[in-house]
Amino acid sequence: MATYKIAGIPILMTSDETIRSETFAAKFKLFKWQNEGAAALHIYHHFDLPEDIDLPEDKCVYNRPPWHIYKFDGKVAYEEGYILEGRYQRKLLAIWSDNYTTGNIYHVNTDRWNQGGLEHLTCMPTDQIYLASLLSYRQGFIVHAGGVELDGKGFIFIGSKGSGKSSTIQQLMGSATVLCDDRVALRMMPDGPRIYGTWCNRGMIRIMSPASAPLQALCFVEQADTNEAIPITDPQEILRRLLPRIVKPLADTEWWEKTLAIVDELIHKVPAYILRRDLNGKVADVLRNM
Amino acid sequence: MELPQVLLDKCYIPSHDIVSREIDGEIVIVPLTAGIGDLSDDLFTLNTTAKAIWLLLDGNTTIAQIVTILCGKYEASRKQIEHDVIGLMEELLARKIITIRTT
């Protein structure tokens, strides 16, 4: 049994096989949580595929091999499978309760588990898919962005590839706590929007933290030969820049309605800037003046 | 790409495969596609004029009636308004954001 916490959400994991210290990648040690009593999400790992689960073909909502996703009886099933010697063979099956509070992960064998160094708690290609779904029930979402905590304030850096998200974070290392270079969780809390580090990191800087901070500003990063922050006053422009960077799970009407409501509230509560920064490292001063 | 034909005597409704929300006076529309990951280019927004048309897509008002209603609100010629309405409808149909009401 092991407990982790991400975006303020405790996750309890149990397994039919022993969870060794090296079963999961070292990054998860940062997100370990000691309280086992109040998990909001339970993940169970099993090592034999259930024979009595019939995935109805007409309930398949996603079909891009090796992954098939089914929605049926209030559950969501992610099936990983391959054609081997002309026969379809299931490799992993993850079945989630409708609100993503319980996940049963069925492995075909213990090979992957025993190899260790697993990058995702579910052994699926990424944990961000179920986290994005789970967060929608907790007033939040995951955004493809870098995030830091600087002087107790949270800043998100958003931009397309090559815009300078990672180099901005690099410049801030030493003066700020890097929450994550690549994926940041955001939640609307009673005291305001808050950002959290995640372990879903495919960015250039593999530094992450379970820390969180009240969100001070949304920063849309642009490389320039100056250091300045230009306020964006048009909510529509903020929306058009932010929305494409939100990580979507297998999105349904309910997820979209919740997420758009959160975004609507967010863009009216948190200031947004075009952050132009050069390579001289003075971007921290610009952030402190926001 | 050949644009779908818009029929003036027919009624259209928003597709079941989209979610829309009014944010700051504009209609934001997102498709319920089966993709996973970043949203990329899925976002579609309607400005104030397009919103006026969108709000009339109630399944009971034909395109010709929408043009007539808008002629009472805007100073442009009927020909210009009809051209604009049909242009928007063609784009919404092509993106599968609306569908013709069949019953």
Coordinates of C-alpha atoms in Angstrom, one line a residue:
Chain A
M1 CA 0.0 0.0 0.0
A2 CA 1.3 3.5 -0.8
T3 CA -0.3 6.9 -0.6
Y4 CA 0.5 9.9 -2.8
K5 CA -0.9 13.4 -3.1
I6 CA -1.2 15.5 -6.1
A7 CA -3.1 18.8 -6.5
G8 CA -4.3 18.4 -3.0
I9 CA -5.9 15.1 -3.8
P10 CA -4.8 12.0 -1.8
I11 CA -4.4 8.8 -3.9
L12 CA -4.2 5.4 -2.2
M13 CA -2.6 2.7 -4.2
T14 CA -2.8 -1.0 -3.4
S15 CA -1.4 -3.9 -5.3
D16 CA -1.6 -7.7 -5.4
E17 CA 2.2 -7.6 -5.9
T18 CA 4.5 -5.9 -3.4
I19 CA 5.1 -2.2 -4.0
R20 CA 8.9 -2.0 -3.8
S21 CA 10.8 1.3 -3.3
E22 CA 12.0 1.1 -6.9
T23 CA 8.6 0.0 -8.4
F24 CA 7.8 3.6 -9.3
A25 CA 10.1 6.2 -10.6
A26 CA 12.0 8.3 -8.0
K27 CA 9.9 11.3 -8.8
F28 CA 7.0 9.8 -6.9
K29 CA 8.9 9.9 -3.6
L30 CA 8.3 13.7 -3.7
F31 CA 4.6 13.1 -3.9
K32 CA 4.4 10.5 -1.1
W33 CA 1.8 11.2 1.5
Q34 CA 1.8 9.7 5.0
N35 CA -1.9 9.8 5.8
E36 CA -3.6 6.7 4.5
G37 CA -7.0 7.3 5.9
A38 CA -8.6 9.9 3.6
A39 CA -7.8 9.0 0.0
A40 CA -10.1 10.5 -2.6
L41 CA -8.9 8.1 -5.3
H42 CA -8.1 4.4 -4.9
I43 CA -6.0 2.6 -7.5
Y44 CA -5.8 -1.1 -7.3
H45 CA -3.2 -3.1 -9.3
H46 CA -4.1 -6.7 -10.2
F47 CA -2.0 -9.2 -12.1
D48 CA -4.5 -11.4 -13.8
L49 CA -6.9 -10.3 -16.5
P50 CA -10.5 -10.8 -15.5
E51 CA -12.2 -13.3 -17.8
D52 CA -15.7 -12.2 -17.0
I53 CA -15.4 -8.6 -18.3
D54 CA -17.0 -8.2 -21.7
L55 CA -16.3 -4.9 -23.3
P56 CA -19.2 -4.1 -25.5
E57 CA -18.1 -3.1 -29.0
D58 CA -21.0 -0.6 -29.4
K59 CA -19.7 1.2 -26.3
C60 CA -16.3 1.9 -27.7
V61 CA -15.7 5.6 -27.8
Y62 CA -12.1 5.7 -28.7
N63 CA -10.2 3.5 -31.1
R64 CA -6.6 4.2 -31.8
P65 CA -4.5 1.1 -31.4
P66 CA -3.1 0.0 -29.1
W67 CA -5.8 1.8 -27.0
H68 CA -9.5 1.3 -27.0
I69 CA -11.7 3.2 -24.6
Y70 CA -15.2 2.0 -23.6
K71 CA -17.9 3.7 -21.6
F72 CA -20.5 1.4 -20.1
D73 CA -22.6 0.8 -16.9
G74 CA -21.2 4.0 -15.4
K75 CA -17.6 3.0 -15.9
V76 CA -14.8 3.9 -18.3
A77 CA -12.5 1.1 -19.5
Y78 CA -9.1 1.7 -21.1
E79 CA -7.8 -1.3 -22.9
E80 CA -4.3 -1.7 -24.3
G81 CA -4.0 -4.6 -26.8
Y82 CA -2.0 -5.8 -29.8
I83 CA -2.5 -8.2 -32.6
L84 CA 0.0 -11.0 -32.1
E85 CA 0.1 -13.9 -34.6
G86 CA -3.3 -12.9 -35.9
R87 CA -5.0 -12.8 -32.6
Y88 CA -5.9 -9.8 -30.4
Q89 CA -4.2 -10.0 -27.1
R90 CA -5.1 -7.7 -24.2
K91 CA -2.0 -6.3 -22.3
L92 CA -3.6 -3.9 -19.8
L93 CA -7.1 -3.1 -18.8
A94 CA -7.9 -0.1 -16.6
I95 CA -11.5 0.2 -15.4
W96 CA -12.5 3.5 -13.7
S97 CA -15.6 4.3 -11.8
D98 CA -17.7 7.0 -13.5
N99 CA -16.3 9.8 -11.4
Y100 CA -12.8 8.5 -11.5
T101 CA -12.5 7.8 -7.7
T102 CA -11.7 4.1 -8.2
G103 CA -9.4 2.6 -10.7
N104 CA -8.8 -1.1 -11.1
I105 CA -5.7 -1.8 -13.2
Y106 CA -5.4 -5.3 -14.6
H107 CA -2.0 -6.4 -15.9
V108 CA -1.4 -9.4 -18.1
N109 CA 1.6 -10.3 -16.0
T110 CA 4.1 -8.9 -13.6
D111 CA 6.9 -8.1 -16.1
R112 CA 6.4 -4.3 -16.3
W113 CA 5.8 -4.1 -12.6
N114 CA 9.0 -6.0 -11.8
Q115 CA 11.1 -4.0 -14.1
G116 CA 10.4 -1.0 -11.9
G117 CA 10.9 2.7 -12.5
L118 CA 7.3 3.1 -13.6
E119 CA 6.6 6.6 -14.8
H120 CA 2.9 6.5 -14.2
L121 CA 0.9 5.3 -11.2
T122 CA -1.5 3.5 -13.5
C123 CA 1.0 2.0 -15.9
M124 CA -1.1 3.7 -18.6
P125 CA 0.8 6.0 -21.1
T126 CA 0.1 9.0 -18.9
D127 CA -1.5 9.7 -15.6
Q128 CA -2.8 13.0 -16.9
I129 CA -5.8 11.5 -18.5
Y130 CA -7.5 10.3 -15.3
L131 CA -6.1 13.2 -13.4
A132 CA -7.7 15.6 -15.8
S133 CA -11.0 13.8 -15.4
L134 CA -10.7 13.6 -11.6
L135 CA -9.8 17.3 -11.3
S136 CA -13.0 18.3 -13.2
Y137 CA -14.9 17.0 -10.1
R138 CA -12.7 19.2 -7.9
Q139 CA -13.0 22.5 -9.7
G140 CA -9.8 22.1 -11.7
F141 CA -7.9 21.1 -14.7
I142 CA -4.4 20.4 -16.0
V143 CA -2.7 22.9 -18.2
H144 CA 0.1 22.3 -20.6
A145 CA 2.4 24.9 -19.0
G146 CA 5.3 25.4 -16.7
G147 CA 4.7 26.7 -13.2
V148 CA 6.7 28.2 -10.4
E149 CA 6.2 29.5 -6.9
L150 CA 8.1 32.8 -6.4
D151 CA 7.9 34.6 -3.1
G152 CA 4.8 32.7 -2.1
K153 CA 3.0 33.5 -5.4
G154 CA 2.2 31.1 -8.3
F155 CA 3.0 31.9 -11.9
I156 CA 2.0 29.8 -14.9
F157 CA 4.0 30.0 -18.2
I158 CA 2.0 29.2 -21.3
G159 CA 3.1 29.1 -24.8
S160 CA 3.6 27.1 -27.9
K161 CA 6.7 24.9 -28.5
G162 CA 9.8 27.1 -28.7
S163 CA 8.2 30.1 -27.1
G164 CA 10.5 29.9 -24.1
K165 CA 8.6 28.2 -21.4
S166 CA 11.4 26.0 -20.3
S167 CA 14.1 28.7 -20.6
T168 CA 11.9 31.0 -18.5
I169 CA 11.8 28.3 -15.8
Q170 CA 15.5 27.7 -16.1
Q171 CA 16.1 31.4 -15.5
L172 CA 14.0 31.2 -12.4
M173 CA 15.7 28.2 -10.9
G174 CA 17.4 29.3 -7.7
S175 CA 15.0 32.1 -6.9
A176 CA 11.7 30.2 -7.4
T177 CA 10.4 26.7 -6.6
V178 CA 9.7 24.9 -9.9
L179 CA 6.3 23.2 -9.6
C180 CA 6.6 21.5 -13.0
D181 CA 8.1 22.4 -16.4
D182 CA 5.4 20.8 -18.4
R183 CA 2.0 20.1 -16.7
V184 CA 0.5 22.2 -13.9
A185 CA -2.7 21.4 -12.1
L186 CA -5.0 24.4 -11.4
R187 CA -7.9 24.4 -8.9
M188 CA -10.4 27.0 -8.0
M189 CA -10.2 26.9 -4.2
P190 CA -12.4 28.8 -1.7
D191 CA -9.6 31.4 -1.2
G192 CA -8.9 31.7 -4.9
P193 CA -7.2 29.9 -7.8
R194 CA -4.3 27.7 -6.8
I195 CA -1.6 25.9 -8.9
Y196 CA 0.1 22.7 -8.1
G197 CA 3.1 20.8 -9.4
T198 CA 2.5 17.4 -11.0
W199 CA 4.6 14.4 -11.9
C200 CA 3.3 14.5 -15.5
N201 CA 6.4 16.0 -16.9
R202 CA 7.6 15.5 -20.5
G203 CA 9.4 18.9 -20.5
M204 CA 13.0 19.7 -20.9
I205 CA 13.5 20.3 -17.2
R206 CA 12.8 17.2 -15.2
I207 CA 12.3 19.1 -12.0
M208 CA 9.0 19.0 -10.2
S209 CA 7.5 19.6 -6.8
P210 CA 4.3 18.7 -5.0
A211 CA 4.1 22.3 -3.7
S212 CA 1.4 24.7 -4.5
A213 CA 0.8 28.4 -4.5
P214 CA -2.0 30.9 -5.0
L215 CA -2.1 31.8 -8.7
Q216 CA -0.8 35.4 -9.2
A217 CA -0.7 35.6 -13.0
L218 CA -1.1 33.7 -16.2
C219 CA 1.9 34.5 -18.3
F220 CA 1.9 33.9 -22.1
V221 CA 5.5 33.6 -22.9
E222 CA 7.3 35.2 -25.9
Q223 CA 11.0 35.4 -26.6
A224 CA 12.2 39.0 -27.0
D225 CA 15.1 41.3 -26.5
T226 CA 13.5 43.0 -23.5
N227 CA 12.0 41.9 -20.2
E228 CA 8.5 43.2 -19.8
A229 CA 4.9 42.1 -18.9
I230 CA 2.1 43.5 -21.1
P231 CA -1.3 43.1 -19.5
I232 CA -4.0 41.3 -21.6
T233 CA -7.2 43.1 -20.8
D234 CA -9.5 41.3 -23.3
P235 CA -10.9 38.2 -21.6
Q236 CA -11.6 36.7 -25.1
E237 CA -7.9 36.9 -25.9
I238 CA -7.0 35.2 -22.6
L239 CA -9.5 32.5 -23.4
R240 CA -8.2 32.0 -26.9
R241 CA -4.7 31.7 -25.6
L242 CA -5.5 29.5 -22.6
L243 CA -8.1 27.1 -23.7
P244 CA -5.9 25.3 -26.3
R245 CA -3.4 24.5 -23.6
I246 CA -5.8 22.7 -21.3
V247 CA -5.3 19.0 -21.2
K248 CA -8.5 17.2 -22.2
P249 CA -9.2 13.7 -21.1
L250 CA -11.8 11.7 -22.9
A251 CA -14.0 14.7 -22.8
D252 CA -17.8 14.5 -22.5
T253 CA -20.4 17.2 -22.2
E254 CA -20.1 17.2 -18.4
W255 CA -16.3 17.7 -18.5
W256 CA -16.6 20.5 -21.0
E257 CA -19.3 22.3 -19.1
K258 CA -17.4 22.1 -15.9
T259 CA -14.1 23.2 -17.5
L260 CA -15.5 26.1 -19.4
A261 CA -17.2 27.3 -16.2
I262 CA -13.9 27.1 -14.4
V263 CA -12.1 28.9 -17.2
D264 CA -14.8 31.6 -17.3
E265 CA -14.3 32.3 -13.6
L266 CA -10.5 32.1 -13.9
I267 CA -10.0 34.6 -16.6
H268 CA -12.0 37.1 -14.7
K269 CA -10.1 36.6 -11.4
V270 CA -6.5 36.3 -12.4
P271 CA -4.6 38.8 -14.4
A272 CA -2.9 37.7 -17.6
Y273 CA 0.1 39.1 -19.3
I274 CA 2.2 38.6 -22.4
L275 CA 5.6 37.9 -20.8
R276 CA 8.4 39.0 -23.0
R277 CA 11.7 38.0 -21.8
D278 CA 15.3 37.9 -23.0
L279 CA 18.1 35.7 -21.8
N280 CA 19.7 37.9 -19.2
G281 CA 17.7 36.3 -16.3
K282 CA 15.8 39.4 -15.1
V283 CA 12.5 37.8 -15.6
A284 CA 12.1 37.3 -11.8
D285 CA 12.0 41.1 -11.3
V286 CA 9.2 41.4 -13.9
L287 CA 7.2 38.7 -12.1
R288 CA 7.7 40.4 -8.7
N289 CA 6.2 43.5 -10.1
M290 CA 3.0 41.8 -11.4
Chain B
M1 CA -13.4 21.5 -49.8
E2 CA -17.0 21.8 -51.1
L3 CA -19.2 23.7 -48.6
P4 CA -22.5 22.1 -47.6
Q5 CA -25.6 23.7 -49.0
V6 CA -27.7 25.9 -46.7
L7 CA -31.4 25.7 -47.3
L8 CA -33.3 28.9 -46.7
D9 CA -36.6 27.1 -45.9
K10 CA -35.1 24.8 -43.3
C11 CA -34.5 25.0 -39.6
Y12 CA -31.1 24.2 -38.0
I13 CA -30.1 23.3 -34.5
P14 CA -26.8 23.0 -32.6
S15 CA -25.3 19.6 -32.9
H16 CA -25.4 17.2 -29.9
D17 CA -21.7 16.8 -30.4
I18 CA -20.7 20.2 -29.2
V19 CA -20.7 22.2 -25.9
S20 CA -21.2 25.9 -26.0
R21 CA -21.0 28.6 -23.4
E22 CA -21.3 32.4 -23.5
I23 CA -18.2 34.0 -22.1
D24 CA -17.9 37.7 -22.1
G25 CA -20.5 38.2 -24.8
E26 CA -19.0 35.7 -27.2
I27 CA -20.1 32.1 -27.8
V28 CA -17.4 29.6 -27.2
I29 CA -18.0 26.3 -29.0
V30 CA -16.0 23.1 -28.5
P31 CA -16.6 19.8 -30.3
L32 CA -17.0 16.6 -28.4
T33 CA -14.4 14.8 -30.5
A34 CA -12.8 11.6 -29.3
G35 CA -9.3 13.0 -29.2
I36 CA -7.2 13.1 -26.0
G37 CA -4.5 15.6 -25.0
D38 CA -4.2 19.3 -25.7
L39 CA -7.2 21.0 -27.2
S40 CA -5.1 22.2 -30.2
D41 CA -7.4 24.0 -32.8
D42 CA -10.7 22.7 -31.6
L43 CA -11.9 26.0 -30.1
F44 CA -14.4 28.0 -32.1
T45 CA -15.8 31.4 -31.1
L46 CA -18.7 33.4 -32.4
N47 CA -18.5 37.2 -32.3
T48 CA -21.5 39.4 -31.5
T49 CA -23.0 39.3 -35.0
A50 CA -22.6 35.5 -35.3
K51 CA -24.0 35.1 -31.8
A52 CA -27.2 36.9 -32.9
I53 CA -27.6 34.2 -35.6
W54 CA -26.6 31.4 -33.2
L55 CA -29.2 32.3 -30.7
L56 CA -31.9 32.0 -33.4
L57 CA -31.0 28.4 -34.2
D58 CA -33.8 27.1 -32.1
G59 CA -35.1 24.5 -34.5
N60 CA -38.3 26.5 -35.2
T61 CA -36.9 29.4 -37.1
T62 CA -36.0 28.9 -40.8
I63 CA -32.9 30.6 -42.3
A64 CA -35.2 32.9 -44.3
Q65 CA -36.9 33.9 -41.1
I66 CA -33.6 34.5 -39.4
V67 CA -32.6 36.8 -42.2
T68 CA -35.9 38.7 -41.9
I69 CA -35.4 39.1 -38.1
L70 CA -31.8 40.4 -38.6
C71 CA -33.0 42.8 -41.3
G72 CA -35.1 44.4 -38.6
K73 CA -32.0 44.8 -36.3
Y74 CA -29.2 45.8 -38.7
E75 CA -29.0 48.5 -41.3
A76 CA -27.4 46.3 -44.0
S77 CA -29.3 45.2 -47.1
R78 CA -31.2 41.9 -47.0
K79 CA -28.9 40.6 -49.7
Q80 CA -25.8 41.4 -47.6
I81 CA -27.4 39.9 -44.4
E82 CA -28.5 36.7 -46.3
H83 CA -25.0 36.4 -47.6
D84 CA -23.5 36.7 -44.1
V85 CA -26.0 34.3 -42.6
I86 CA -25.4 31.7 -45.3
G87 CA -21.6 32.1 -45.0
L88 CA -21.7 31.4 -41.3
M89 CA -24.1 28.5 -41.6
E90 CA -21.9 26.9 -44.3
E91 CA -18.9 27.1 -41.9
L92 CA -20.9 25.7 -38.9
L93 CA -22.3 22.9 -41.1
A94 CA -18.8 22.1 -42.4
R95 CA -17.5 21.9 -38.9
K96 CA -20.5 19.8 -37.8
I97 CA -21.4 22.4 -35.2
I98 CA -25.0 22.5 -36.4
T99 CA -27.3 20.1 -38.1
I100 CA -30.5 20.4 -40.0
R101 CA -33.7 19.7 -38.1
T102 CA -35.2 16.7 -39.7
T103 CA -38.5 16.4 -37.7

